[in-house]
Coordinates of C-alpha atoms in Angstrom, one line a residue:
M300 CA 5.1 39.8 -20.0
L301 CA 3.7 36.5 -21.1
T302 CA 0.9 35.5 -18.7
G303 CA 0.8 31.8 -19.6
V304 CA -2.3 32.0 -21.8
P305 CA -1.4 31.8 -25.5
G306 CA -1.6 35.2 -27.2
E307 CA -2.0 37.1 -23.9
V308 CA 0.9 39.6 -23.8
I309 CA 1.4 42.8 -21.8
P310 CA 4.1 44.8 -23.6
D311 CA 5.5 46.6 -20.5
G312 CA 4.3 44.5 -17.6
A313 CA 4.9 44.2 -13.9
V314 CA 4.1 41.9 -11.0
L315 CA 3.6 42.8 -7.4
V316 CA 4.5 40.1 -5.0
R317 CA 3.4 40.0 -1.3
D318 CA 3.5 37.2 1.2
G319 CA 4.3 34.6 -1.4
L320 CA 1.4 35.5 -3.7
I321 CA 0.8 37.7 -6.7
E322 CA -1.0 40.7 -5.4
D323 CA -1.2 42.7 -8.7
V324 CA -0.3 42.2 -12.3
G325 CA -0.7 44.3 -15.4
P326 CA 0.9 47.3 -17.2
A327 CA 3.9 48.4 -15.3
A328 CA 2.7 52.0 -14.8
D329 CA -0.6 50.8 -13.4
V330 CA 0.9 48.2 -11.0
I331 CA 3.6 50.6 -9.8
G332 CA 1.0 53.3 -9.3
R333 CA -1.2 51.0 -7.2
A334 CA 1.7 49.7 -5.0
A335 CA 2.3 51.1 -1.6
A336 CA 4.9 53.9 -1.4
G337 CA 8.4 52.6 -0.8
T338 CA 7.7 49.1 -2.3
P339 CA 11.1 47.7 -3.4
R340 CA 11.4 47.2 -7.2
V341 CA 13.6 45.1 -9.4
S342 CA 13.6 46.0 -13.0
F343 CA 14.6 44.1 -16.2
P344 CA 13.8 46.5 -19.1
E345 CA 14.9 44.2 -22.0
A346 CA 13.7 40.9 -20.5
R347 CA 10.5 38.9 -20.5
I348 CA 8.4 37.8 -17.5
L349 CA 6.4 34.6 -17.6
P350 CA 5.0 32.0 -15.2
G351 CA 7.4 29.5 -13.5
L352 CA 7.9 26.4 -15.6
I353 CA 6.4 23.0 -14.7
D354 CA 8.0 19.6 -15.3
V355 CA 5.2 17.1 -14.9
H356 CA 7.4 14.0 -15.0
V357 CA 10.6 13.7 -13.1
H358 CA 12.4 11.1 -11.0
L359 CA 14.5 12.8 -8.3
V360 CA 15.8 9.5 -7.0
F361 CA 17.6 8.9 -10.3
D362 CA 20.8 10.7 -11.3
G363 CA 20.5 10.8 -15.1
G364 CA 23.7 8.8 -15.6
E365 CA 24.5 5.7 -17.6
D366 CA 22.9 3.3 -15.1
P367 CA 20.6 5.3 -12.8
V368 CA 19.1 2.1 -11.4
A369 CA 22.5 0.7 -10.3
T370 CA 23.5 4.1 -8.8
L371 CA 20.2 4.2 -6.9
A372 CA 20.7 0.7 -5.5
A373 CA 24.2 1.6 -4.3
T374 CA 23.0 4.8 -2.5
G375 CA 21.5 4.7 1.0
D376 CA 18.6 6.9 1.9
P377 CA 20.6 9.5 3.9
A378 CA 22.9 10.2 0.9
L379 CA 20.1 9.9 -1.6
V380 CA 17.9 12.6 0.0
L381 CA 20.9 15.0 -0.2
D382 CA 21.3 14.1 -3.9
M383 CA 17.6 14.7 -4.5
A384 CA 17.9 18.1 -2.8
A385 CA 20.7 19.1 -5.0
R386 CA 18.7 18.1 -8.1
A387 CA 15.7 20.1 -6.8
R388 CA 18.0 23.2 -6.6
R389 CA 19.2 22.6 -10.1
L390 CA 15.6 22.5 -11.3
L391 CA 15.0 25.8 -9.7
D392 CA 18.2 27.1 -11.5
V393 CA 16.6 26.4 -14.9
G394 CA 13.3 28.1 -14.0
V395 CA 11.2 25.0 -13.0
T396 CA 9.1 26.0 -10.0
T397 CA 6.8 23.0 -9.9
V398 CA 7.6 19.3 -10.5
R399 CA 5.6 16.1 -10.3
D400 CA 7.8 13.2 -9.1
L401 CA 6.5 9.9 -10.6
G402 CA 8.9 7.4 -9.1
D403 CA 10.2 7.6 -5.5
R404 CA 11.8 5.3 -2.9
N405 CA 10.8 5.1 0.7
G406 CA 8.9 8.4 0.7
L407 CA 12.0 10.5 0.3
A408 CA 10.3 12.8 -2.3
A409 CA 7.6 13.6 0.3
R410 CA 10.2 14.5 2.9
L411 CA 11.9 16.8 0.4
R412 CA 8.5 18.2 -0.7
D413 CA 7.8 19.2 2.9
A414 CA 11.3 20.7 3.5
V415 CA 11.0 22.8 0.3
A416 CA 7.5 24.0 1.3
A417 CA 8.8 25.0 4.8
G418 CA 11.6 27.0 3.2
T419 CA 14.3 24.7 4.7
V420 CA 15.9 23.9 1.4
P421 CA 15.5 25.7 -2.0
G422 CA 13.6 23.9 -4.7
P423 CA 10.4 23.8 -6.7
R424 CA 7.0 22.8 -5.4
I425 CA 7.0 19.0 -5.5
L426 CA 4.1 16.7 -6.0
T427 CA 5.0 13.1 -5.4
A428 CA 3.5 9.8 -6.4
G429 CA 5.6 7.7 -4.0
A430 CA 6.6 4.3 -5.5
P431 CA 4.7 3.7 -8.7
I432 CA 2.2 0.8 -8.7
T433 CA 3.5 -2.1 -10.7
V434 CA 3.1 -5.9 -10.9
T435 CA 5.4 -8.2 -9.0
G436 CA 8.7 -8.1 -10.8
G437 CA 7.3 -5.4 -13.1
H438 CA 8.6 -2.1 -14.4
C439 CA 10.3 -0.2 -11.5
S440 CA 9.3 -2.9 -9.0
F441 CA 12.6 -2.2 -7.2
L442 CA 11.0 1.0 -5.9
G443 CA 8.6 -1.1 -3.8
G444 CA 5.1 -0.5 -5.2
Q445 CA 4.2 -4.0 -6.2
A446 CA 0.5 -5.0 -6.4
D447 CA -1.2 -7.9 -8.3
G448 CA -4.8 -7.9 -9.1
V449 CA -7.7 -5.5 -8.4
E450 CA -7.8 -5.9 -4.6
Q451 CA -4.0 -5.5 -4.1
V452 CA -4.1 -2.4 -6.3
R453 CA -6.9 -0.9 -4.3
A454 CA -5.1 -1.6 -1.0
L455 CA -1.9 0.0 -2.3
V456 CA -3.6 3.1 -3.5
R457 CA -5.2 3.4 0.0
R458 CA -1.9 2.9 1.7
Q459 CA -0.2 5.5 -0.5
A460 CA -3.0 8.0 0.1
E461 CA -2.6 7.5 3.8
D462 CA 1.1 8.1 3.5
G463 CA 0.4 11.5 1.9
V464 CA 1.1 11.2 -1.8
D465 CA -0.2 13.8 -4.1
V466 CA -0.8 11.6 -7.2
I467 CA -1.0 7.9 -8.0
K468 CA 1.3 6.5 -10.7
V469 CA 0.3 3.2 -12.4
M470 CA 2.7 1.3 -14.7
V471 CA 0.2 0.0 -17.3
T472 CA 3.0 -1.3 -19.6
G473 CA 6.6 -2.3 -19.0
G474 CA 9.7 -0.2 -19.5
H475 CA 13.3 -0.3 -20.3
L476 CA 14.6 0.6 -16.8
T477 CA 13.8 -2.9 -15.6
P478 CA 15.4 -5.3 -18.1
E479 CA 14.3 -8.4 -16.3
G480 CA 10.7 -7.2 -16.3
P481 CA 8.1 -6.8 -19.0
S482 CA 9.2 -4.9 -22.1
S483 CA 7.9 -1.5 -23.0
W484 CA 5.5 -3.0 -25.5
E485 CA 4.0 -5.5 -23.0
L486 CA 0.9 -4.9 -20.9
Q487 CA 1.1 -5.2 -17.2
Y488 CA -2.4 -4.2 -16.1
G489 CA -5.8 -4.5 -17.7
T490 CA -8.7 -2.1 -17.5
E491 CA -10.1 -3.6 -14.3
E492 CA -6.9 -3.0 -12.3
V493 CA -6.4 0.6 -13.6
A494 CA -10.0 1.5 -13.1
A495 CA -9.8 0.2 -9.5
A496 CA -6.8 2.5 -9.0
V497 CA -8.7 5.5 -10.5
E498 CA -11.8 4.8 -8.4
E499 CA -9.8 4.4 -5.2
A500 CA -7.7 7.5 -5.9
R501 CA -10.8 9.5 -6.5
R502 CA -12.0 8.7 -3.0
F503 CA -8.9 10.6 -1.7
G504 CA -9.1 13.4 -4.2
L505 CA -6.1 12.2 -6.1
R506 CA -5.4 11.9 -9.9
V507 CA -3.9 9.0 -11.7
A508 CA -0.9 9.1 -14.0
A509 CA -0.6 6.1 -16.3
H510 CA 2.7 5.0 -17.7
V511 CA 1.8 3.7 -21.2
H512 CA 3.7 2.9 -24.3
T513 CA 1.6 0.7 -26.5
R514 CA -1.7 1.3 -28.3
E515 CA -3.3 -1.4 -26.1
G516 CA -1.9 0.3 -23.0
V517 CA -3.3 3.6 -24.1
E518 CA -6.7 2.1 -24.7
V519 CA -6.7 0.5 -21.2
A520 CA -5.7 3.8 -19.5
V521 CA -8.2 5.9 -21.4
A522 CA -11.0 3.4 -20.8
A523 CA -10.2 3.2 -17.1
G524 CA -10.3 7.0 -16.6
A525 CA -6.6 7.8 -16.1
H526 CA -6.0 11.6 -15.9
T527 CA -2.6 11.8 -17.7
L528 CA -0.9 9.5 -20.1
E529 CA 2.9 9.4 -19.6
H530 CA 4.9 8.7 -22.8
C531 CA 1.9 7.6 -24.9
T532 CA 4.3 6.5 -27.7
F533 CA 2.1 3.9 -29.5
L534 CA 5.2 1.7 -29.4
T535 CA 5.2 -1.8 -31.0
E536 CA 7.6 -4.7 -30.6
A537 CA 9.0 -3.7 -33.9
G538 CA 9.7 -0.2 -32.8
P539 CA 8.0 3.2 -33.3
P540 CA 4.6 3.5 -34.9
A541 CA 4.4 3.6 -38.7
G542 CA 2.7 7.0 -38.5
P543 CA 0.0 8.9 -36.7
D544 CA -2.7 7.9 -39.3
A545 CA -2.9 4.4 -37.8
D546 CA -4.1 5.8 -34.5
E547 CA -6.3 8.7 -35.6
K548 CA -9.4 7.3 -33.9
L549 CA -7.7 6.7 -30.6
I550 CA -6.0 10.1 -30.7
R551 CA -9.4 11.7 -31.3
T552 CA -10.8 9.8 -28.3
I553 CA -8.0 11.1 -26.1
A554 CA -8.8 14.6 -27.2
E555 CA -12.5 14.3 -26.7
K556 CA -12.1 12.9 -23.2
G557 CA -9.8 15.7 -22.2
V558 CA -7.0 13.3 -21.1
Y559 CA -3.6 15.0 -20.8
V560 CA -0.6 13.5 -22.6
C561 CA 3.0 14.0 -21.5
P562 CA 5.3 13.1 -24.4
T563 CA 8.4 13.2 -22.1
F564 CA 10.5 15.0 -24.7
H565 CA 13.9 15.7 -23.2
G566 CA 17.5 16.9 -23.8
G567 CA 18.8 13.4 -24.3
M568 CA 16.9 13.2 -27.6
G569 CA 19.8 15.1 -29.2
A570 CA 22.2 12.4 -28.4
L571 CA 19.8 9.8 -29.8
E572 CA 19.5 11.8 -33.0
T573 CA 23.3 11.9 -33.3
R574 CA 23.7 8.2 -32.6
F575 CA 20.8 6.8 -34.7
G576 CA 19.9 9.6 -37.2
A577 CA 17.0 11.9 -37.6
D578 CA 14.8 9.3 -39.2
V579 CA 14.6 7.3 -36.0
L580 CA 13.0 10.3 -34.1
R581 CA 10.8 11.4 -37.0
P582 CA 7.8 9.1 -36.0
W583 CA 7.8 10.4 -32.5
L584 CA 7.8 14.0 -33.7
E585 CA 5.0 13.4 -36.2
I586 CA 2.7 11.8 -33.7
R587 CA 3.1 14.7 -31.3
R588 CA 2.3 17.2 -34.0
D589 CA -0.7 15.2 -35.0
Q590 CA -1.9 14.9 -31.4
H591 CA -1.6 18.7 -31.0
E592 CA -3.5 19.3 -34.2
Q593 CA -6.2 16.9 -33.1
G594 CA -6.7 18.9 -29.9
V595 CA -4.9 16.6 -27.4
R596 CA -3.9 18.5 -24.3
L597 CA -0.1 18.0 -24.3
I598 CA 1.9 18.9 -21.3
A599 CA 5.7 19.3 -20.7
G600 CA 7.6 16.7 -18.8
T601 CA 11.1 15.3 -19.3
D602 CA 11.4 12.0 -17.4
A603 CA 14.4 13.7 -15.8
G604 CA 16.7 11.3 -14.0
V605 CA 16.5 8.4 -16.4
T606 CA 19.5 7.4 -18.5
G607 CA 21.0 10.5 -20.2
V608 CA 18.4 13.0 -19.0
G609 CA 19.6 15.5 -16.4
V610 CA 17.2 17.7 -14.5
E611 CA 18.9 20.8 -15.9
Q612 CA 17.9 19.9 -19.5
Y613 CA 14.2 21.0 -19.1
A614 CA 14.3 23.7 -21.8
E615 CA 15.8 21.2 -24.3
G616 CA 12.6 19.1 -24.1
L617 CA 10.6 22.2 -25.0
R618 CA 12.8 22.8 -28.0
W619 CA 12.0 19.3 -29.2
L620 CA 8.3 20.1 -29.0
G621 CA 9.1 23.0 -31.2
R622 CA 10.9 20.8 -33.6
A623 CA 7.9 18.6 -33.8
G624 CA 6.1 21.6 -35.4
L625 CA 4.2 22.9 -32.3
P626 CA 3.9 26.7 -32.1
A627 CA 6.0 28.3 -29.5
D628 CA 3.0 29.9 -27.8
A629 CA 1.4 26.5 -27.4
V630 CA 4.7 25.0 -26.0
I631 CA 4.9 27.8 -23.4
A632 CA 1.4 27.1 -22.4
M633 CA 2.2 23.3 -22.1
A634 CA 4.9 24.2 -19.7
T635 CA 2.8 26.6 -17.6
S636 CA -1.0 27.0 -17.6
V637 CA -1.9 23.7 -19.3
A638 CA 0.5 21.8 -17.1
A639 CA -0.9 23.4 -14.0
D640 CA -4.4 22.4 -15.0
A641 CA -3.3 18.8 -15.6
L642 CA -1.9 18.7 -12.1
D643 CA -5.1 20.3 -10.6
L644 CA -3.0 23.3 -9.7
G645 CA -4.7 25.8 -12.1
G646 CA -6.0 27.8 -9.1
R647 CA -2.5 28.1 -7.6
T648 CA 0.1 28.4 -10.3
G649 CA 0.8 28.3 -14.1
R650 CA -0.5 31.8 -14.8
L651 CA 0.3 35.4 -13.8
R652 CA -2.9 36.3 -12.0
P653 CA -3.6 38.1 -8.8
G654 CA -4.2 35.6 -5.9
L655 CA -2.1 32.8 -7.4
D656 CA 1.3 31.7 -5.9
A657 CA 4.1 34.0 -7.0
D658 CA 5.8 31.5 -9.3
L659 CA 7.5 33.3 -12.2
I660 CA 10.8 33.6 -14.1
V661 CA 12.6 36.4 -16.0
V662 CA 14.5 35.6 -19.1
D663 CA 16.6 37.5 -21.7
G664 CA 15.0 37.4 -25.1
D665 CA 11.6 36.3 -26.4
P666 CA 10.8 32.6 -26.0
R667 CA 8.1 32.9 -28.6
A668 CA 10.8 33.5 -31.1
D669 CA 13.4 31.2 -29.6
L670 CA 12.5 28.7 -26.9
S671 CA 16.2 28.3 -26.1
V672 CA 16.2 31.6 -24.1
L673 CA 14.4 29.6 -21.4
R674 CA 17.6 27.7 -20.6
H675 CA 19.1 30.4 -18.5
P676 CA 16.7 32.5 -16.5
R677 CA 18.0 35.6 -14.8
L678 CA 15.5 35.4 -11.9
V679 CA 13.3 32.7 -10.5
V680 CA 10.6 33.3 -8.0
A681 CA 9.1 30.2 -6.4
R682 CA 6.1 30.9 -4.1
G683 CA 7.5 34.3 -3.5
R684 CA 11.0 33.2 -2.7
F685 CA 13.6 34.9 -4.9
H686 CA 16.3 32.7 -6.4
V687 CA 19.1 34.0 -8.6
P688 CA 20.5 31.2 -10.7
R689 CA 23.6 32.9 -12.2
A690 CA 26.5 32.8 -9.8
G691 CA 27.8 36.2 -8.8
E692 CA 24.9 38.1 -10.4
S693 CA 23.0 40.6 -8.3
L694 CA 19.5 41.9 -8.9
P695 CA 18.9 45.4 -10.3
W696 CA 16.9 46.7 -7.4
E697 CA 15.5 50.2 -7.6

């Protein structure tokens, strides 16, 4: 059993689940001995148990196809919420028990969040940002979260908080999903606007996720107090950064301030490598390795839903973190305990600890030796609800 803390391993472990929570965890003989007589048991002698996986950056409204924006525009809300529910189930199939949705339309992710929590539909725990905050005509403005200037940003944060979002998303720079809007290397908001969002969000107990690509955007988000940096690519108009050395000081600042960084590595990177060659991706891999070595708290998120990125490709993103040179133990923590801390859920999930929600997976093989074994879990438990991903497979109850 891997508890979610790097290096913390129980060779023959067991977890006791009751009423959706972890009641006991430890060596199997001890846990079984402490359990009430007649407690049902399911056994996987050759497998590994670890906490449920967390994807901190998804877009359930997007389908991951060639033109997800056009598909979204052509899909009405009644059909869209059913599509989103299907994607949520597919996330559960690959062991993801918690997601943070960072780009929604018309509050559909919140409706799905509540349905999953009630047990009406299967899926992972969902945290939703609602529509991301962006300038008029800016990146993802078609989702509805437009605000210009400090006062409009404050007002929109208040309105979203009242609507019941779990996190605030701010588009500090542009992005490729909105061709008519600012490019990825262009700044949309300055420090004043982002700081206003952070300050207003804090009043409601919410954290702020900042979509940032450029060095300038990263500086704005860090200075403003954003909690997580999404992408954080240090992109320039000419393309990827020349190398991590040029941004050493800023990377150290990110580490010192304890800001979390989501690289949004995903399964679609393999297609990019095939199309453009390994040299194109090398700068992105090098900067992640350098960030990790400098002590930046990296977390696992895939940007699932954007072009070429399906929700079922979660484990492929982890493999790319491994290819960047990050130790497997560290990658597993980025997908479990560190990700939970980043989402302010460390007291509820991300580790195998008594009193936490029963979010866990069982996989064949050792992910410390091969992260790809995380692709196909045998069992997923999400807040105590058992889910068997493999069609036709039954659990080995004793």
